[in-house]
Tab-separated table of C-alpha atoms in Angstrom:
chain	number	residue	atom	x	y	z
A	84	MET	CA	62.278	64.261	84.143
A	85	GLU	CA	59.058	66.684	81.916
A	86	GLN	CA	58.692	67.808	86.053
A	87	ILE	CA	62.116	68.153	86.501
A	88	LEU	CA	62.617	69.771	82.929
A	89	ALA	CA	59.722	72.289	84.011
A	90	ASN	CA	60.955	73.273	87.483
A	91	GLY	CA	64.294	74.285	85.915
A	92	ILE	CA	63.430	76.121	83.795
A	93	TYR	CA	60.660	77.955	85.618
A	94	LEU	CA	63.069	78.570	88.741
A	95	GLY	CA	66.124	79.452	85.962
A	96	ALA	CA	63.580	82.279	84.170
A	97	GLN	CA	62.361	84.139	87.699
A	98	TYR	CA	66.213	83.315	89.723
A	99	ALA	CA	67.966	85.279	86.634
A	100	MET	CA	65.577	87.648	86.390
A	101	ILE	CA	67.115	88.416	89.623
A	102	ALA	CA	70.781	88.624	89.363
A	103	LEU	CA	69.773	90.836	85.978
A	104	GLY	CA	69.542	93.772	87.668
A	105	LEU	CA	72.631	92.602	90.745
A	106	THR	CA	74.987	92.486	87.918
A	107	LEU	CA	73.973	95.795	85.566
A	108	ILE	CA	74.175	97.183	89.352
A	109	PHE	CA	78.072	96.426	89.576
A	110	ALA	CA	78.742	96.323	85.359
A	111	LEU	CA	77.764	99.831	85.607
A	112	MET	CA	79.330	100.595	88.343
A	113	ASN	CA	81.361	97.951	90.265
A	114	VAL	CA	79.339	97.821	93.500
A	115	LEU	CA	78.348	95.135	95.155
A	116	ASN	CA	74.091	95.486	95.855
A	117	PHE	CA	73.469	93.399	99.621
A	118	ALA	CA	69.905	95.655	99.194
A	119	HIS	CA	69.337	93.746	95.862
A	120	GLY	CA	67.334	90.455	97.875
A	121	GLN	CA	65.294	93.848	100.271
A	122	MET	CA	64.920	95.505	96.961
A	123	TYR	CA	63.454	92.439	96.486
A	124	VAL	CA	61.315	92.271	98.904
A	125	LEU	CA	60.075	95.827	99.032
A	126	GLY	CA	58.747	95.039	95.304
A	127	GLY	CA	56.318	92.263	96.758
A	128	PHE	CA	55.555	94.025	98.916
A	129	VAL	CA	53.894	97.157	96.939
A	130	THR	CA	52.225	95.316	95.315
A	131	TYR	CA	50.281	92.867	98.711
A	132	THR	CA	49.692	96.195	99.170
A	133	PHE	CA	47.788	98.023	96.040
A	134	TYR	CA	46.781	94.435	94.570
A	135	GLY	CA	45.751	92.313	97.002
A	136	GLN	CA	44.617	95.255	99.769
A	137	LEU	CA	43.521	97.977	97.573
A	138	GLY	CA	41.670	95.277	94.424
A	139	TRP	CA	43.796	96.969	91.813
A	140	PRO	CA	44.382	94.526	88.638
A	141	PHE	CA	47.251	92.726	88.799
A	142	ILE	CA	48.927	94.471	85.654
A	143	LEU	CA	49.045	98.080	87.334
A	144	ALA	CA	50.435	96.814	90.811
A	145	LEU	CA	53.009	94.711	89.008
A	146	LEU	CA	53.345	98.816	87.709
A	147	ALA	CA	53.495	100.273	90.662
A	148	SER	CA	56.130	98.154	91.960
A	149	CYS	CA	58.623	98.608	88.989
A	150	ILE	CA	57.231	102.466	89.294
A	151	THR	CA	58.320	102.622	92.790
A	152	LEU	CA	61.909	100.187	92.438
A	153	ALA	CA	62.414	102.561	89.663
A	154	VAL	CA	62.328	105.553	91.536
A	155	LEU	CA	63.859	104.221	94.927
A	156	GLY	CA	67.046	103.559	92.868
A	157	ALA	CA	67.352	106.868	90.916
A	158	LEU	CA	67.095	108.176	94.865
A	159	ILE	CA	69.522	106.176	96.115
A	160	GLU	CA	72.412	106.285	93.485
A	161	ARG	CA	71.573	110.440	93.153
A	162	PHE	CA	72.169	110.926	96.575
A	163	LEU	CA	74.722	107.560	98.168
A	164	PHE	CA	76.309	106.045	96.338
A	165	ALA	CA	76.681	108.248	93.372
A	166	PRO	CA	79.214	111.136	96.553
A	167	VAL	CA	80.298	107.577	97.964
A	168	ILE	CA	82.007	106.734	94.469
A	169	ARG	CA	82.726	110.534	94.370
A	170	ARG	CA	84.882	111.110	97.548
A	171	SER	CA	86.201	108.344	98.864
A	172	SER	CA	88.542	105.434	96.011
A	173	ARG	CA	87.780	102.473	98.656
A	174	GLU	CA	85.945	100.231	97.489
A	175	GLU	CA	84.345	98.572	100.381
A	176	SER	CA	82.893	102.439	101.514
A	177	THR	CA	79.682	101.735	98.740
A	178	MET	CA	79.989	97.845	100.432
A	179	LEU	CA	79.376	98.960	103.944
A	180	LEU	CA	76.998	102.025	102.242
A	181	ALA	CA	75.274	98.333	100.308
A	182	ALA	CA	75.387	96.557	103.605
A	183	GLY	CA	73.160	100.044	105.592
A	184	LEU	CA	71.252	100.690	103.157
A	185	ALA	CA	70.283	96.861	103.271
A	186	PHE	CA	69.784	96.327	107.030
A	187	LEU	CA	67.602	99.666	107.318
A	188	PHE	CA	65.357	98.399	104.515
A	189	ASP	CA	64.851	95.722	106.957
A	190	ALA	CA	64.130	97.026	109.666
A	191	VAL	CA	61.102	99.657	106.810
A	192	ILE	CA	59.807	96.821	106.011
A	193	LEU	CA	59.231	95.083	109.497
A	194	LEU	CA	57.707	98.766	110.875
A	195	VAL	CA	55.650	98.740	107.778
A	196	PHE	CA	54.443	95.339	107.350
A	197	GLY	CA	55.526	93.100	110.376
A	198	GLU	CA	57.451	90.181	110.355
A	199	LYS	CA	54.178	87.571	109.403
A	200	GLN	CA	53.696	85.807	105.952
A	201	ARG	CA	52.096	87.992	103.630
A	202	GLY	CA	49.969	87.443	100.269
A	203	VAL	CA	47.932	88.120	96.829
A	204	PRO	CA	45.239	85.994	94.994
A	205	LYS	CA	46.096	83.922	93.035
A	206	ILE	CA	45.830	85.764	89.810
A	207	VAL	CA	44.568	82.296	87.093
A	208	ASP	CA	43.609	79.333	89.182
A	209	GLY	CA	43.819	75.370	87.649
A	210	VAL	CA	46.396	73.313	87.603
A	211	PHE	CA	48.073	72.275	84.804
A	212	ASN	CA	47.908	68.235	83.739
A	213	TRP	CA	49.863	65.966	81.740
A	214	ASP	CA	49.219	62.447	82.528
A	215	PHE	CA	50.419	63.131	85.624
A	216	ARG	CA	54.429	62.968	83.822
A	217	LEU	CA	54.115	66.798	84.814
A	218	ILE	CA	51.654	68.570	86.521
A	219	MET	CA	52.066	72.880	87.914
A	220	PRO	CA	50.081	75.390	88.255
A	221	TYR	CA	48.906	77.962	85.896
A	222	ASP	CA	49.774	80.648	87.657
A	223	ARG	CA	53.507	78.991	88.050
A	224	ILE	CA	53.776	79.061	84.302
A	225	LEU	CA	51.835	82.487	83.518
A	226	ILE	CA	55.137	83.822	85.132
A	227	CYS	CA	57.153	81.217	84.269
A	228	VAL	CA	55.753	83.224	80.648
A	229	LEU	CA	56.457	86.564	82.216
A	230	ALA	CA	59.931	86.654	83.168
A	231	ILE	CA	60.887	84.808	80.303
A	232	LEU	CA	59.068	87.900	78.212
A	233	SER	CA	60.770	90.105	80.391
A	234	ILE	CA	64.460	88.869	80.513
A	235	VAL	CA	64.220	88.892	76.414
A	236	THR	CA	62.343	92.991	76.229
A	237	PHE	CA	65.844	93.273	78.848
A	238	ILE	CA	68.393	91.986	75.858
A	239	LEU	CA	67.041	94.280	73.582
A	240	PHE	CA	66.838	97.045	75.061
A	241	MET	CA	70.090	96.933	76.013
A	242	GLN	CA	70.784	94.985	71.747
A	243	TYR	CA	68.913	97.999	70.664
A	244	SER	CA	67.599	101.082	72.084
A	245	LYS	CA	70.497	104.575	72.860
A	246	THR	CA	70.062	104.420	76.061
A	247	GLY	CA	70.737	100.728	76.472
A	248	ARG	CA	73.515	100.864	74.414
A	249	ALA	CA	75.276	103.772	76.624
A	250	LEU	CA	74.930	101.429	79.569
A	251	ARG	CA	76.765	98.740	77.784
A	252	ALA	CA	79.475	101.336	77.003
A	253	LEU	CA	79.499	102.782	80.422
A	254	ALA	CA	80.437	98.460	81.638
A	255	GLN	CA	82.738	98.591	79.115
A	256	ASP	CA	85.247	101.566	80.006
A	257	ARG	CA	83.750	104.377	81.245
A	258	THR	CA	86.700	106.436	81.108
A	259	ALA	CA	86.085	106.148	77.206
A	260	ALA	CA	82.170	106.427	77.653
A	261	GLN	CA	82.982	109.950	79.327
A	262	LEU	CA	85.374	110.758	76.785
A	263	MET	CA	83.140	110.214	73.862
A	264	GLY	CA	80.687	111.813	75.332
A	265	VAL	CA	78.382	110.427	76.760
A	266	ASN	CA	76.991	111.276	80.277
A	267	VAL	CA	78.489	108.844	83.110
A	268	ALA	CA	76.548	110.315	85.858
A	269	ARG	CA	72.322	110.328	84.107
A	270	TYR	CA	73.770	107.224	82.816
A	271	SER	CA	75.060	105.305	85.738
A	272	MET	CA	71.273	106.483	88.046
A	273	ILE	CA	69.440	105.548	84.774
A	274	GLY	CA	71.930	102.043	85.159
A	275	PHE	CA	71.006	101.678	89.595
A	276	ALA	CA	67.134	102.789	88.528
A	277	LEU	CA	66.952	100.333	86.604
A	278	GLY	CA	68.616	97.249	88.663
A	279	ALA	CA	66.033	98.277	91.568
A	280	MET	CA	63.231	98.601	88.874
A	281	LEU	CA	63.984	94.493	87.459
A	282	ALA	CA	64.396	93.555	91.092
A	283	GLY	CA	60.989	95.555	92.205
A	284	LEU	CA	59.593	94.134	88.839
A	285	VAL	CA	60.433	90.178	89.635
A	286	GLY	CA	58.992	90.419	93.432
A	287	GLY	CA	56.223	91.736	92.994
A	288	LEU	CA	55.739	88.852	90.447
A	289	LEU	CA	56.364	86.057	92.687
A	290	VAL	CA	54.316	87.316	95.701
A	291	THR	CA	51.564	85.803	93.684
A	292	ILE	CA	53.317	81.934	94.304
A	293	THR	CA	55.744	82.129	97.937
A	294	GLY	CA	54.268	85.600	98.851
A	295	VAL	CA	56.366	88.157	101.312
A	296	ASN	CA	58.155	88.038	104.672
A	297	LEU	CA	60.672	90.321	106.072
A	298	GLY	CA	63.385	87.224	105.862
A	299	MET	CA	62.978	86.262	102.577
A	300	GLY	CA	65.357	89.305	101.527
A	301	GLY	CA	69.132	88.192	103.027
A	302	PRO	CA	68.485	84.228	101.035
A	303	THR	CA	67.491	86.265	98.039
A	304	SER	CA	70.684	89.074	97.592
A	305	ILE	CA	72.830	85.096	98.508
A	306	LYS	CA	70.838	83.687	95.659
A	307	ALA	CA	71.443	86.628	93.246
A	308	PHE	CA	75.390	86.487	94.393
A	309	MET	CA	74.997	82.914	93.903
A	310	MET	CA	74.453	83.177	90.308
A	311	VAL	CA	76.634	85.858	89.089
A	312	MET	CA	79.439	84.283	90.283
A	313	ILE	CA	78.339	81.005	88.186
A	314	GLY	CA	78.009	83.149	85.213
A	315	GLY	CA	81.120	86.130	85.879
A	316	ALA	CA	80.809	89.482	87.548
A	317	GLY	CA	79.162	91.698	85.074
A	318	VAL	CA	78.581	89.865	82.133
A	319	ILE	CA	74.879	90.183	80.959
A	320	SER	CA	74.508	86.516	79.553
A	321	GLY	CA	76.109	85.436	82.589
A	322	ALA	CA	73.822	86.093	84.884
A	323	ILE	CA	71.009	84.833	82.982
A	324	ALA	CA	73.099	81.086	82.423
A	325	GLY	CA	73.991	81.775	86.027
A	326	GLY	CA	69.767	81.478	87.236
A	327	ILE	CA	69.151	79.244	84.692
A	328	ILE	CA	72.056	77.000	86.256
A	329	LEU	CA	71.252	77.334	89.472
A	330	GLY	CA	67.208	76.566	88.455
A	331	PHE	CA	68.667	73.627	87.263
A	332	MET	CA	70.618	71.920	90.066
A	333	GLU	CA	67.925	73.291	92.847
A	334	ALA	CA	65.480	71.478	90.946
A	335	ILE	CA	67.389	68.902	90.468
A	336	GLY	CA	68.091	68.544	93.792
A	337	LEU	CA	64.973	68.590	95.289
A	338	ALA	CA	63.518	65.671	92.811
A	339	VAL	CA	65.655	63.387	93.919
A	340	LEU	CA	67.885	64.374	96.749
A	341	SER	CA	63.721	65.105	98.422
A	342	GLN	CA	64.360	63.229	101.045
A	343	TYR	CA	67.690	63.971	102.539
A	344	GLY	CA	66.309	66.817	103.859
A	345	ASP	CA	67.916	70.352	103.140
A	346	ILE	CA	71.339	69.171	101.363
A	347	THR	CA	70.457	70.258	97.769
A	348	TYR	CA	71.563	73.579	99.096
A	349	LEU	CA	73.871	72.040	100.935
A	350	LEU	CA	75.825	70.678	97.800
A	351	ILE	CA	74.790	73.995	96.141
A	352	PHE	CA	76.745	75.938	97.998
A	353	VAL	CA	79.351	72.254	98.024
A	354	SER	CA	79.456	72.676	93.827
A	355	LEU	CA	80.198	76.738	93.518
A	356	MET	CA	82.907	75.985	96.050
A	357	ILE	CA	85.213	73.536	93.572
A	358	PHE	CA	83.615	76.434	90.986
A	359	LEU	CA	84.901	78.790	91.572
A	360	ALA	CA	88.483	77.460	92.361
A	361	ILE	CA	88.952	76.115	89.340
A	362	ARG	CA	87.687	79.078	87.155
A	363	PRO	CA	87.236	82.372	89.296
A	364	GLN	CA	85.955	84.516	87.113
A	365	GLY	CA	83.024	82.148	86.331
A	366	LEU	CA	81.870	81.267	83.127
A	367	MET	CA	81.883	84.010	81.202
A	368	GLY	CA	84.150	86.576	83.661
A	369	LYS	CA	87.568	87.763	82.443
A	370	PRO	CA	90.213	86.956	84.744
A	371	TRP	CA	90.396	89.124	87.932
A	372	GLY	CA	93.169	91.878	86.829
């Protein structure tokens, strides 16, 4: 039981971080960022380059990953999504653009880093062992703590900072926020950059545990969309709840059903389909329309 609880917290924290960036972008711009998983992979490769290849301290490499993805997100919003949103009223336009970006990032990653699995040295050695009831490597414990601190910092930033309040106003009512003097173009760019930065941050954190490779982008995006659908599209607290729920579902399934192979993920998808049929807006989302 203790092992399942610890694994659920560890998985839930990292999944919540992945979902936060995606749901923030959706809340601000009504854009489904299909390239979110590829941004996660890019963040992992940036950390791999600076920490694993160049020998930078892990914290500096993680900071480089955050800055790189934030700048990339700002440029993407300013020069790609903003013009498309301004010139087209069809939501399909942004969806196609996001899908095209996902394929572009995959091609760039393949060209620059190749398709092999890449890993970095452990940041902490050793394993915590509590009477064989709870066994977890110290590096996973550290990454879990850093992920939780990042989530708390993000919540405090959104709640109490001037930029966070402007982003929340923009998410609640774009037109009203503009009438109240919020620079919509500026804060849309900041929001997209922040969402991309969160993807780069979690990618940089998890490269020390799982490594990184070209094929991780698609599955990561799928899990992110699952968490957003569980919690409610565009709801920050819903993204966190969705990440925790998915993390515990995966931890319980892998512990109880491990002898049946990958049936855990099949049951998670079936459960999600049944849940969405009953409550399509998610746990905390408002009914569509």
